[in-house]
């Protein structure tokens, strides 16, 4: 394999696998390093659980709110977190999941990972020329709708999004 998954929870869609494999293969040939996929497609439940964990870890939602562009969507989920956090993780995540599913049904997405074919490639520890090469490879792929270079984030990565696909509920 030309790439590694951070852990077994990371799902790479069948349509993304050959693209990541090719990028990983060319990167390995040039730099003798393997790329890591840290995040892939998520269900609404997985998104709710990830947000719950981040809110709990950071003792609230304000730090996380800065990371999301859809503030209204975020606020809907955060409101549910505050209403149900004292009822335990299971109940709170179920309620947050319902809000996220309702948003999805309206074609509103708190995270691009809710749409099939999104992945994050870890860039922590890579040199500028290595990251630039990954981006160069991405730009040659016509099936890629967009990418975001987040090398300066707390968890540096490149987010890739294929052209529209299946939505996971």
PDB file of C-alpha atoms in Angstrom:
ATOM      1  CA  UNK A   1       0.000   0.000   0.000  1.00  0.00           C
ATOM      2  CA  UNK A   2       1.213   3.479  -0.858  1.00  0.00           C
ATOM      3  CA  UNK A   3      -0.485   5.155   2.085  1.00  0.00           C
ATOM      4  CA  UNK A   4      -1.366   4.371   5.683  1.00  0.00           C
ATOM      5  CA  UNK A   5      -4.576   5.042   7.583  1.00  0.00           C
ATOM      6  CA  UNK A   6      -4.279   6.704  10.987  1.00  0.00           C
ATOM      7  CA  UNK A   7      -6.483   3.976  12.465  1.00  0.00           C
ATOM      8  CA  UNK A   8      -9.301   1.602  11.574  1.00  0.00           C
ATOM      9  CA  UNK A   9     -11.958   4.320  11.911  1.00  0.00           C
ATOM     10  CA  UNK A  10     -10.656   6.135   8.814  1.00  0.00           C
ATOM     11  CA  UNK A  11     -12.726   5.255   5.733  1.00  0.00           C
ATOM     12  CA  UNK A  12     -11.497   6.003   2.239  1.00  0.00           C
ATOM     13  CA  UNK A  13     -14.181   5.710  -0.425  1.00  0.00           C
ATOM     14  CA  UNK A  14     -13.650   3.352  -3.371  1.00  0.00           C
ATOM     15  CA  UNK A  15     -13.535   6.346  -5.732  1.00  0.00           C
ATOM     16  CA  UNK A  16     -10.797   8.035  -3.675  1.00  0.00           C
ATOM     17  CA  UNK A  17      -8.585   4.950  -3.140  1.00  0.00           C
ATOM     18  CA  UNK A  18      -6.927   4.885  -6.596  1.00  0.00           C
ATOM     19  CA  UNK A  19      -6.224   8.624  -6.436  1.00  0.00           C
ATOM     20  CA  UNK A  20      -4.660   8.421  -2.977  1.00  0.00           C
ATOM     21  CA  UNK A  21      -2.757   5.326  -4.027  1.00  0.00           C
ATOM     22  CA  UNK A  22      -1.274   7.080  -7.064  1.00  0.00           C
ATOM     23  CA  UNK A  23      -0.366  10.194  -5.064  1.00  0.00           C
ATOM     24  CA  UNK A  24       1.140   7.971  -2.369  1.00  0.00           C
ATOM     25  CA  UNK A  25       3.107   5.943  -4.911  1.00  0.00           C
ATOM     26  CA  UNK A  26       4.615   8.995  -6.631  1.00  0.00           C
ATOM     27  CA  UNK A  27       5.384  10.634  -3.290  1.00  0.00           C
ATOM     28  CA  UNK A  28       7.087   7.440  -2.059  1.00  0.00           C
ATOM     29  CA  UNK A  29       9.151   7.202  -5.264  1.00  0.00           C
ATOM     30  CA  UNK A  30      10.334  10.804  -4.966  1.00  0.00           C
ATOM     31  CA  UNK A  31      10.885  11.132  -1.202  1.00  0.00           C
ATOM     32  CA  UNK A  32      10.923   7.542   0.100  1.00  0.00           C
ATOM     33  CA  UNK A  33       8.173   8.478   2.579  1.00  0.00           C
ATOM     34  CA  UNK A  34       4.627   7.218   3.003  1.00  0.00           C
ATOM     35  CA  UNK A  35       1.630   9.511   3.284  1.00  0.00           C
ATOM     36  CA  UNK A  36      -0.874   9.108   6.138  1.00  0.00           C
ATOM     37  CA  UNK A  37      -4.604   9.577   5.775  1.00  0.00           C
ATOM     38  CA  UNK A  38      -5.877  10.974   9.069  1.00  0.00           C
ATOM     39  CA  UNK A  39      -9.526  11.421   8.200  1.00  0.00           C
ATOM     40  CA  UNK A  40     -11.906  10.137   5.558  1.00  0.00           C
ATOM     41  CA  UNK A  41     -15.634   9.902   5.000  1.00  0.00           C
ATOM     42  CA  UNK A  42     -17.714  10.139   8.176  1.00  0.00           C
ATOM     43  CA  UNK A  43     -21.277   9.277   9.042  1.00  0.00           C
ATOM     44  CA  UNK A  44     -23.432  11.795  10.888  1.00  0.00           C
ATOM     45  CA  UNK A  45     -22.903   9.757  14.069  1.00  0.00           C
ATOM     46  CA  UNK A  46     -19.114   9.793  13.652  1.00  0.00           C
ATOM     47  CA  UNK A  47     -19.204  13.558  13.040  1.00  0.00           C
ATOM     48  CA  UNK A  48     -21.348  14.094  16.138  1.00  0.00           C
ATOM     49  CA  UNK A  49     -19.022  11.945  18.229  1.00  0.00           C
ATOM     50  CA  UNK A  50     -15.925  13.785  16.957  1.00  0.00           C
ATOM     51  CA  UNK A  51     -17.513  17.152  17.735  1.00  0.00           C
ATOM     52  CA  UNK A  52     -18.648  15.968  21.174  1.00  0.00           C
ATOM     53  CA  UNK A  53     -15.105  14.797  21.974  1.00  0.00           C
ATOM     54  CA  UNK A  54     -13.615  18.103  20.820  1.00  0.00           C
ATOM     55  CA  UNK A  55     -16.133  20.140  22.798  1.00  0.00           C
ATOM     56  CA  UNK A  56     -15.497  18.067  25.934  1.00  0.00           C
ATOM     57  CA  UNK A  57     -11.721  18.165  25.550  1.00  0.00           C
ATOM     58  CA  UNK A  58     -11.684  21.923  25.066  1.00  0.00           C
ATOM     59  CA  UNK A  59     -14.237  22.612  27.827  1.00  0.00           C
ATOM     60  CA  UNK A  60     -16.681  24.239  25.432  1.00  0.00           C
ATOM     61  CA  UNK A  61     -17.316  25.136  21.827  1.00  0.00           C
ATOM     62  CA  UNK A  62     -15.612  28.492  21.201  1.00  0.00           C
ATOM     63  CA  UNK A  63     -12.249  27.133  20.014  1.00  0.00           C
ATOM     64  CA  UNK A  64     -13.973  24.683  17.685  1.00  0.00           C
ATOM     65  CA  UNK A  65     -16.381  27.333  16.354  1.00  0.00           C
ATOM     66  CA  UNK A  66     -13.440  29.224  14.841  1.00  0.00           C
ATOM     67  CA  UNK A  67     -12.575  26.167  12.718  1.00  0.00           C
ATOM     68  CA  UNK A  68     -15.955  25.919  10.969  1.00  0.00           C
ATOM     69  CA  UNK A  69     -17.150  28.158   8.154  1.00  0.00           C
ATOM     70  CA  UNK A  70     -20.838  27.266   8.632  1.00  0.00           C
ATOM     71  CA  UNK A  71     -21.413  29.160  11.884  1.00  0.00           C
ATOM     72  CA  UNK A  72     -25.205  28.717  11.806  1.00  0.00           C
ATOM     73  CA  UNK A  73     -24.869  24.943  11.328  1.00  0.00           C
ATOM     74  CA  UNK A  74     -22.232  24.823  14.041  1.00  0.00           C
ATOM     75  CA  UNK A  75     -24.393  26.815  16.463  1.00  0.00           C
ATOM     76  CA  UNK A  76     -27.324  24.424  15.950  1.00  0.00           C
ATOM     77  CA  UNK A  77     -25.103  21.490  16.956  1.00  0.00           C
ATOM     78  CA  UNK A  78     -23.412  23.364  19.809  1.00  0.00           C
ATOM     79  CA  UNK A  79     -26.812  24.305  21.258  1.00  0.00           C
ATOM     80  CA  UNK A  80     -27.745  20.632  21.435  1.00  0.00           C
ATOM     81  CA  UNK A  81     -24.392  19.835  23.048  1.00  0.00           C
ATOM     82  CA  UNK A  82     -25.066  22.319  25.846  1.00  0.00           C
ATOM     83  CA  UNK A  83     -28.650  21.100  26.294  1.00  0.00           C
ATOM     84  CA  UNK A  84     -27.673  17.413  26.593  1.00  0.00           C
ATOM     85  CA  UNK A  85     -24.022  17.195  27.719  1.00  0.00           C
ATOM     86  CA  UNK A  86     -25.050  16.514  31.313  1.00  0.00           C
ATOM     87  CA  UNK A  87     -27.161  13.534  30.213  1.00  0.00           C
ATOM     88  CA  UNK A  88     -24.045  11.615  29.126  1.00  0.00           C
ATOM     89  CA  UNK A  89     -22.123  11.121  25.924  1.00  0.00           C
ATOM     90  CA  UNK A  90     -24.440   8.525  24.349  1.00  0.00           C
ATOM     91  CA  UNK A  91     -27.600  10.631  24.600  1.00  0.00           C
ATOM     92  CA  UNK A  92     -25.826  13.858  23.689  1.00  0.00           C
ATOM     93  CA  UNK A  93     -24.187  12.336  20.584  1.00  0.00           C
ATOM     94  CA  UNK A  94     -27.555  10.852  19.500  1.00  0.00           C
ATOM     95  CA  UNK A  95     -29.170  14.300  19.706  1.00  0.00           C
ATOM     96  CA  UNK A  96     -26.253  15.954  17.884  1.00  0.00           C
ATOM     97  CA  UNK A  97     -26.402  13.230  15.219  1.00  0.00           C
ATOM     98  CA  UNK A  98     -30.088  13.987  14.616  1.00  0.00           C
ATOM     99  CA  UNK A  99     -29.312  17.676  14.045  1.00  0.00           C
ATOM    100  CA  UNK A 100     -26.504  16.776  11.628  1.00  0.00           C
ATOM    101  CA  UNK A 101     -28.789  14.371   9.721  1.00  0.00           C
ATOM    102  CA  UNK A 102     -31.463  17.071   9.478  1.00  0.00           C
ATOM    103  CA  UNK A 103     -28.834  19.453   8.090  1.00  0.00           C
ATOM    104  CA  UNK A 104     -27.695  16.843   5.547  1.00  0.00           C
ATOM    105  CA  UNK A 105     -31.263  16.332   4.369  1.00  0.00           C
ATOM    106  CA  UNK A 106     -31.305  20.077   3.609  1.00  0.00           C
ATOM    107  CA  UNK A 107     -27.981  19.628   1.758  1.00  0.00           C
ATOM    108  CA  UNK A 108     -26.107  21.595   4.427  1.00  0.00           C
ATOM    109  CA  UNK A 109     -22.851  20.090   5.662  1.00  0.00           C
ATOM    110  CA  UNK A 110     -21.021  21.036   8.847  1.00  0.00           C
ATOM    111  CA  UNK A 111     -18.055  19.092   7.475  1.00  0.00           C
ATOM    112  CA  UNK A 112     -17.009  18.081   3.975  1.00  0.00           C
ATOM    113  CA  UNK A 113     -16.179  14.687   5.472  1.00  0.00           C
ATOM    114  CA  UNK A 114     -19.913  13.966   5.488  1.00  0.00           C
ATOM    115  CA  UNK A 115     -19.780  13.825   1.703  1.00  0.00           C
ATOM    116  CA  UNK A 116     -18.221  10.727   0.192  1.00  0.00           C
ATOM    117  CA  UNK A 117     -14.695  11.132  -1.127  1.00  0.00           C
ATOM    118  CA  UNK A 118     -13.137  13.530   1.349  1.00  0.00           C
ATOM    119  CA  UNK A 119      -9.786  12.762   2.944  1.00  0.00           C
ATOM    120  CA  UNK A 120      -7.106  14.542   4.925  1.00  0.00           C
ATOM    121  CA  UNK A 121      -3.432  13.863   4.201  1.00  0.00           C
ATOM    122  CA  UNK A 122      -1.211  14.557   7.215  1.00  0.00           C
ATOM    123  CA  UNK A 123       1.579  17.041   6.462  1.00  0.00           C
ATOM    124  CA  UNK A 124       3.088  17.348   9.931  1.00  0.00           C
ATOM    125  CA  UNK A 125       6.822  16.721   9.702  1.00  0.00           C
ATOM    126  CA  UNK A 126       6.945  17.248   5.945  1.00  0.00           C
ATOM    127  CA  UNK A 127       9.221  19.835   4.392  1.00  0.00           C
ATOM    128  CA  UNK A 128       7.765  22.605   2.251  1.00  0.00           C
ATOM    129  CA  UNK A 129       8.991  20.949  -0.952  1.00  0.00           C
ATOM    130  CA  UNK A 130       7.250  17.693   0.037  1.00  0.00           C
ATOM    131  CA  UNK A 131       3.932  19.425   0.694  1.00  0.00           C
ATOM    132  CA  UNK A 132       4.274  21.431  -2.500  1.00  0.00           C
ATOM    133  CA  UNK A 133       4.849  18.189  -4.427  1.00  0.00           C
ATOM    134  CA  UNK A 134       1.685  16.619  -2.987  1.00  0.00           C
ATOM    135  CA  UNK A 135      -0.268  19.719  -4.049  1.00  0.00           C
ATOM    136  CA  UNK A 136       1.340  19.540  -7.506  1.00  0.00           C
ATOM    137  CA  UNK A 137       0.139  15.925  -7.812  1.00  0.00           C
ATOM    138  CA  UNK A 138      -3.352  16.879  -6.622  1.00  0.00           C
ATOM    139  CA  UNK A 139      -3.605  19.597  -9.256  1.00  0.00           C
ATOM    140  CA  UNK A 140      -3.077  17.019 -12.024  1.00  0.00           C
ATOM    141  CA  UNK A 141      -6.190  15.094 -10.967  1.00  0.00           C
ATOM    142  CA  UNK A 142      -9.287  16.201 -12.889  1.00  0.00           C
ATOM    143  CA  UNK A 143     -11.558  14.272 -10.542  1.00  0.00           C
ATOM    144  CA  UNK A 144     -10.576  16.461  -7.581  1.00  0.00           C
ATOM    145  CA  UNK A 145     -13.141  19.165  -6.960  1.00  0.00           C
ATOM    146  CA  UNK A 146     -11.079  21.056  -4.411  1.00  0.00           C
ATOM    147  CA  UNK A 147      -8.259  20.917  -1.939  1.00  0.00           C
ATOM    148  CA  UNK A 148      -7.374  23.019   1.078  1.00  0.00           C
ATOM    149  CA  UNK A 149      -3.792  23.470   2.221  1.00  0.00           C
ATOM    150  CA  UNK A 150      -3.978  23.486   6.008  1.00  0.00           C
ATOM    151  CA  UNK A 151      -0.272  23.081   6.715  1.00  0.00           C
ATOM    152  CA  UNK A 152      -0.440  25.840   9.338  1.00  0.00           C
ATOM    153  CA  UNK A 153      -3.299  24.299  11.355  1.00  0.00           C
ATOM    154  CA  UNK A 154      -2.757  22.757  14.787  1.00  0.00           C
ATOM    155  CA  UNK A 155      -3.018  19.408  12.972  1.00  0.00           C
ATOM    156  CA  UNK A 156      -1.356  20.184   9.617  1.00  0.00           C
ATOM    157  CA  UNK A 157      -2.954  18.485   6.625  1.00  0.00           C
ATOM    158  CA  UNK A 158      -4.232  18.823   3.087  1.00  0.00           C
ATOM    159  CA  UNK A 159      -7.962  18.287   2.701  1.00  0.00           C
ATOM    160  CA  UNK A 160      -9.036  16.708  -0.614  1.00  0.00           C
ATOM    161  CA  UNK A 161     -12.545  16.601  -1.993  1.00  0.00           C
ATOM    162  CA  UNK A 162     -13.575  14.662  -5.083  1.00  0.00           C
ATOM    163  CA  UNK A 163     -16.367  15.888  -7.322  1.00  0.00           C
ATOM    164  CA  UNK A 164     -19.830  15.268  -5.803  1.00  0.00           C
ATOM    165  CA  UNK A 165     -20.668  11.713  -4.792  1.00  0.00           C
ATOM    166  CA  UNK A 166     -22.800   9.799  -2.344  1.00  0.00           C
ATOM    167  CA  UNK A 167     -23.892  11.299   0.968  1.00  0.00           C
ATOM    168  CA  UNK A 168     -23.613   9.099   4.050  1.00  0.00           C
ATOM    169  CA  UNK A 169     -26.394   9.279   6.630  1.00  0.00           C
TER     170      UNK A 169
END
